[in-house]
mmCIF file of C-alpha atoms in Angstrom:
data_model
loop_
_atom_site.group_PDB
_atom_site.id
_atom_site.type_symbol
_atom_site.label_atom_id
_atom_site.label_comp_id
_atom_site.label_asym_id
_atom_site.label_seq_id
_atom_site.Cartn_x
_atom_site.Cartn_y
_atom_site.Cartn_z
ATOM 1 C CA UNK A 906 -74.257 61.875 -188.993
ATOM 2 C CA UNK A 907 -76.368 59.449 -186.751
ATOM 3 C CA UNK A 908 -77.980 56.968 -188.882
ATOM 4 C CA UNK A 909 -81.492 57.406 -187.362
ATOM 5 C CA UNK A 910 -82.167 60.242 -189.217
ATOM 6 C CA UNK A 911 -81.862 58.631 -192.378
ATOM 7 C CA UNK A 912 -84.988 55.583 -190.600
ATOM 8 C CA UNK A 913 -87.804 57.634 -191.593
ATOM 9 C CA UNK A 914 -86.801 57.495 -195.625
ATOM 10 C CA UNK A 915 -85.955 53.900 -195.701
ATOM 11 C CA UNK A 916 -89.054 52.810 -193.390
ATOM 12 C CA UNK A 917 -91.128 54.883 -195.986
ATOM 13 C CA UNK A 918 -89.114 52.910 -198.965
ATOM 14 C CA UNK A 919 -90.245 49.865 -197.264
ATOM 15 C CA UNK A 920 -93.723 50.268 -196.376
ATOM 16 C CA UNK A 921 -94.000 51.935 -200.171
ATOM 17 C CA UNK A 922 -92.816 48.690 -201.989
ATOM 18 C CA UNK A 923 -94.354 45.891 -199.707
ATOM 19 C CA UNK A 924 -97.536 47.896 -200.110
ATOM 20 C CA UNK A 925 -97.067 48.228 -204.067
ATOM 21 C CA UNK A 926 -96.392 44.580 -204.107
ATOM 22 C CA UNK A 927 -99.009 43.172 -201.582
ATOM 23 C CA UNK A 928 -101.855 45.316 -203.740
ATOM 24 C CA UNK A 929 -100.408 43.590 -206.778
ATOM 25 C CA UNK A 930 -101.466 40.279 -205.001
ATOM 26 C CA UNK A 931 -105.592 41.638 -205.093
ATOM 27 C CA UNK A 932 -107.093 40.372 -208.280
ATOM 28 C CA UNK A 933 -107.775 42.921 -211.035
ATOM 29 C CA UNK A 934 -105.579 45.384 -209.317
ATOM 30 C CA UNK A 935 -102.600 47.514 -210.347
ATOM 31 C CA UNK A 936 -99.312 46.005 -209.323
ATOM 32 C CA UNK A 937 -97.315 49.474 -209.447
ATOM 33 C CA UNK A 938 -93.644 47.765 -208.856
ATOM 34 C CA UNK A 939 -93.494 45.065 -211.975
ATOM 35 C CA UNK A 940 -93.605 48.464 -214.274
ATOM 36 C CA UNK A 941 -89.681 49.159 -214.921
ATOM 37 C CA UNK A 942 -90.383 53.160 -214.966
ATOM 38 C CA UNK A 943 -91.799 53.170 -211.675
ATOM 39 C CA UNK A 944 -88.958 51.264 -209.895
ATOM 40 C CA UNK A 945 -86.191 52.268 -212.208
ATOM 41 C CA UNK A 946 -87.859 56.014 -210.715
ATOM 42 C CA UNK A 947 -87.474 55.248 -207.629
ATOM 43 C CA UNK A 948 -84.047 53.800 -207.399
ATOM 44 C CA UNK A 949 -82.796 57.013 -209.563
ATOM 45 C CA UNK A 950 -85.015 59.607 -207.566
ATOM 46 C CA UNK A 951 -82.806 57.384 -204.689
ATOM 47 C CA UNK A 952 -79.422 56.794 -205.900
ATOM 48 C CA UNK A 953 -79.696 60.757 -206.788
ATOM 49 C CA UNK A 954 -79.884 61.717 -203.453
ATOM 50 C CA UNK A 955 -77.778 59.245 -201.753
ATOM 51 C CA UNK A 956 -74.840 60.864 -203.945
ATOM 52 C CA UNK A 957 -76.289 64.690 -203.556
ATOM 53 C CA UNK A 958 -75.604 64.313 -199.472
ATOM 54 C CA UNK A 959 -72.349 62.057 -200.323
ATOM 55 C CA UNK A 960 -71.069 65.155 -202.341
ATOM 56 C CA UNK A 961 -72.372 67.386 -199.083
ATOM 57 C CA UNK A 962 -70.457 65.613 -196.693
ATOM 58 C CA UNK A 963 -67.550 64.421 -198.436
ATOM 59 C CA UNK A 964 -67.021 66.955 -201.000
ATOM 60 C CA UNK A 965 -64.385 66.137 -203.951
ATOM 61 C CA UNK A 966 -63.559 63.374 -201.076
ATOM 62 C CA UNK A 967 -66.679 61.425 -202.816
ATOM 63 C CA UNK A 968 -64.565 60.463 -205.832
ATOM 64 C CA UNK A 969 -62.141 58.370 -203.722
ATOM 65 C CA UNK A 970 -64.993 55.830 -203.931
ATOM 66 C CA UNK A 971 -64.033 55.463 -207.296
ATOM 67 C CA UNK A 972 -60.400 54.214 -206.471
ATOM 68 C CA UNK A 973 -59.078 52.088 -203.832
ATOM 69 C CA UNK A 974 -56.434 53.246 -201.248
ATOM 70 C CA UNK A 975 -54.138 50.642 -202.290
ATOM 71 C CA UNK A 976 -54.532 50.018 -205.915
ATOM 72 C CA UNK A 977 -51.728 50.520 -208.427
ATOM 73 C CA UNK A 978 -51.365 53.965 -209.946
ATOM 74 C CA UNK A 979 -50.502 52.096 -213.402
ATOM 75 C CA UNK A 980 -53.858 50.790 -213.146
ATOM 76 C CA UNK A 981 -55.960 53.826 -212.135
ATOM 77 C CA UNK A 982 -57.562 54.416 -215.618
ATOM 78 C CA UNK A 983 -59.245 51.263 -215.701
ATOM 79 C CA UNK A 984 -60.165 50.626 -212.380
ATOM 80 C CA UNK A 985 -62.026 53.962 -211.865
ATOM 81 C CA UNK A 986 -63.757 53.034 -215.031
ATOM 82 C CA UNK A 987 -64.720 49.779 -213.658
ATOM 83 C CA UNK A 988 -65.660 51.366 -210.412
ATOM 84 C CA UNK A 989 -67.550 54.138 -212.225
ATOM 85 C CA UNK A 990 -69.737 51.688 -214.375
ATOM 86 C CA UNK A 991 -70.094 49.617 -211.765
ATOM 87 C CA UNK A 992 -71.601 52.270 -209.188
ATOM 88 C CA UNK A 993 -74.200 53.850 -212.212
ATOM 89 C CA UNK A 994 -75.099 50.613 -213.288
ATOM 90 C CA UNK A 995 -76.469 49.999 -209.444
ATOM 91 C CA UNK A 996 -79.908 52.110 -210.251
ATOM 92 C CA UNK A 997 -80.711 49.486 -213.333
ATOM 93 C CA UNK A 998 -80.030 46.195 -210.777
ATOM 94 C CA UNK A 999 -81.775 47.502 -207.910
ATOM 95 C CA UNK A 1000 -85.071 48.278 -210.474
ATOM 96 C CA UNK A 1001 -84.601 45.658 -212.592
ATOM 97 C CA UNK A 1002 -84.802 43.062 -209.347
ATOM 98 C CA UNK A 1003 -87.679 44.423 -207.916
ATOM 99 C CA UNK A 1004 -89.353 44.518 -211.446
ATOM 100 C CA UNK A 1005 -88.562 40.966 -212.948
ATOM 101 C CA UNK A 1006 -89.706 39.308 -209.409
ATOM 102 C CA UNK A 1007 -93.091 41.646 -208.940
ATOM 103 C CA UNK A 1008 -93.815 40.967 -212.747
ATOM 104 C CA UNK A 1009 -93.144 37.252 -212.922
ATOM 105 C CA UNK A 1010 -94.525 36.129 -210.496
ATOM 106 C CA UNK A 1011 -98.195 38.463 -210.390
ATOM 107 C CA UNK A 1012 -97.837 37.482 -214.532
ATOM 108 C CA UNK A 1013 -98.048 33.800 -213.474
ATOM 109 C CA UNK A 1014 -100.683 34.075 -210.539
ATOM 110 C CA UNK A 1015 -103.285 36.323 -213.165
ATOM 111 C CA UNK A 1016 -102.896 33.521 -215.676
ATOM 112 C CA UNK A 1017 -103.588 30.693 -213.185
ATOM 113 C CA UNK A 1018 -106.501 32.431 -212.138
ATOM 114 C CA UNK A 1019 -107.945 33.057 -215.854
ATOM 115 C CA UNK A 1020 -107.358 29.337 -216.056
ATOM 116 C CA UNK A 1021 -109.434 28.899 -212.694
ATOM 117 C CA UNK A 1022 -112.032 31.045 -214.140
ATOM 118 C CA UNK A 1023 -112.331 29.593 -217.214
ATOM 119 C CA UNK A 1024 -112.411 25.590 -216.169
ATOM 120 C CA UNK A 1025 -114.973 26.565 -213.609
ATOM 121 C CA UNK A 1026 -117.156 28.701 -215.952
ATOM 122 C CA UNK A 1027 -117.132 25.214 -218.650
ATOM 123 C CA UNK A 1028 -117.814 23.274 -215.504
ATOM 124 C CA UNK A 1029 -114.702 21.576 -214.993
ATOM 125 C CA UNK A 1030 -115.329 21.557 -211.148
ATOM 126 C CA UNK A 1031 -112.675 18.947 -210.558
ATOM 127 C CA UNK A 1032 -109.684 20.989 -212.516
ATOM 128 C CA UNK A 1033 -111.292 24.121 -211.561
ATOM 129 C CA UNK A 1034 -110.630 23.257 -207.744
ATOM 130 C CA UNK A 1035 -107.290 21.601 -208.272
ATOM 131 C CA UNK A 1036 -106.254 25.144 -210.248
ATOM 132 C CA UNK A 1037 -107.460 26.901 -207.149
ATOM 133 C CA UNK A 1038 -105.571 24.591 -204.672
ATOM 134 C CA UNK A 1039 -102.242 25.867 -206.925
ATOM 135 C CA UNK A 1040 -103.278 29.385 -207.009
ATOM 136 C CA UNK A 1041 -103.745 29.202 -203.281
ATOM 137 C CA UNK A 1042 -100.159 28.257 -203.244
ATOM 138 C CA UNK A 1043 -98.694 30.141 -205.745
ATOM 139 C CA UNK A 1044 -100.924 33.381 -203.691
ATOM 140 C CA UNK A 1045 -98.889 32.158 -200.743
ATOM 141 C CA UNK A 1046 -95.443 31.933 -202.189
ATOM 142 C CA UNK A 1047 -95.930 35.141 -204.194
ATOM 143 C CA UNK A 1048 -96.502 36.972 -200.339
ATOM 144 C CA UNK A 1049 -93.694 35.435 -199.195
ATOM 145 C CA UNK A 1050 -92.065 37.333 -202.438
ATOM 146 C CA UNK A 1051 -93.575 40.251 -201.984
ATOM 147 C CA UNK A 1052 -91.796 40.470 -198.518
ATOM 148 C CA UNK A 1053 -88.346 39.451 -199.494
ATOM 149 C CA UNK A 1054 -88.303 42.137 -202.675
ATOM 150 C CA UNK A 1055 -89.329 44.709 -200.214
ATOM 151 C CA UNK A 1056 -86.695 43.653 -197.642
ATOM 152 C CA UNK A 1057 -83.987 43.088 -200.274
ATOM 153 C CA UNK A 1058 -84.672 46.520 -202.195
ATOM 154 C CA UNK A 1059 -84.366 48.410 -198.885
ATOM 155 C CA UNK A 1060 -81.229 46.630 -197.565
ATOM 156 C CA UNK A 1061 -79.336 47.759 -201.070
ATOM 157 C CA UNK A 1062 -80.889 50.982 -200.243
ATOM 158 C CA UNK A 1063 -79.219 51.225 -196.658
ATOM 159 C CA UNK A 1064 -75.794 49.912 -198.063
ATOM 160 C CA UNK A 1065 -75.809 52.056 -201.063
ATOM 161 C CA UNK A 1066 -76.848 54.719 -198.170
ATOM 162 C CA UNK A 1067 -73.665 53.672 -195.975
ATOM 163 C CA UNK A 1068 -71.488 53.975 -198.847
ATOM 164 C CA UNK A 1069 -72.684 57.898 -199.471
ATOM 165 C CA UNK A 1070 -71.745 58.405 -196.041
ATOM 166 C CA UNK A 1071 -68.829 56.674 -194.491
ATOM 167 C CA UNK A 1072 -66.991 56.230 -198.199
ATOM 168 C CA UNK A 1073 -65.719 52.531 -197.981
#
């Protein structure tokens, strides 16, 4: 299978959860990806189909990614429940990341600028404008954040993707 066919999902993946995350930087607004249902949704709605064309291709083949070539028949029990628990449990730490980053950090710039708000409505000009040098800052880091979640989400999605297909 050439892997090009698979760009248009993960480019979509991509633009979806930099968008989600960059809208999430607009005060007042809806930041869609630090809600654990929506990304623990989207890794499952993922993970489900990276396995339903694994099973496709490989047919019963698929479960030899539960057990290495060269492991020790004594200890096949445990490692294909390692191996088992380790693959399911890959839906909660792809949402989980995404979620704890998005929500921390759009958490922390809301309550800097309530801060803001409120020093500059009492007429604390001076605190007011150093709080709004730091959110300035924190607006630019959280970007930069907003990038690397998107990049990093999509990367596990292409190896998790390159695992479905090529099986090791």
């Amino acid at each position: 299978r050439s892997v090009n066919l698979f760009f248009p999902l993960i480019f979509t993946v991509f633009v979806f959860v930099l968008m989600s995350n960059f809208v999430g930087l607009v005060p007042f607004s809806f930041t869609t990806t630090s809600h654990l249902a929506i990304t623990f949704g989207l890794g499952l709605a993922l993970f489900g189909g990276i396995n339903i064309l694994a099973v496709n291709i490989h047919g019963l083949r698929f479960l030899t990614l539960f057990y290495p070539k060269d492991a020790p028949l004594a200890l096949a029990p445990l490692i294909v429940l390692i191996e088992l628990i380790s693959y399911v449990f890959r839906v909660l730490s792809l949402s989980v990341r995404l979620f704890a980053n998005m929500m921390s950090g759009h958490a922390l710039l809301k309550i800097l600028i309530s801060f803001s708000w409120i020093a500059f409505s009492q007429a604390f000009l001076s605190v007011s404008g150093a709080i709004l040098a730091i959110v300035f800052c924190v607006m630019v880091l959280e970007s930069g954040i907003a990038f690397v979640q998107a990049y990093v989400f999509t990367v596990l999605v292409c190896l998790y993707l390159k695992e479905g297909l090529y099986l090791h």
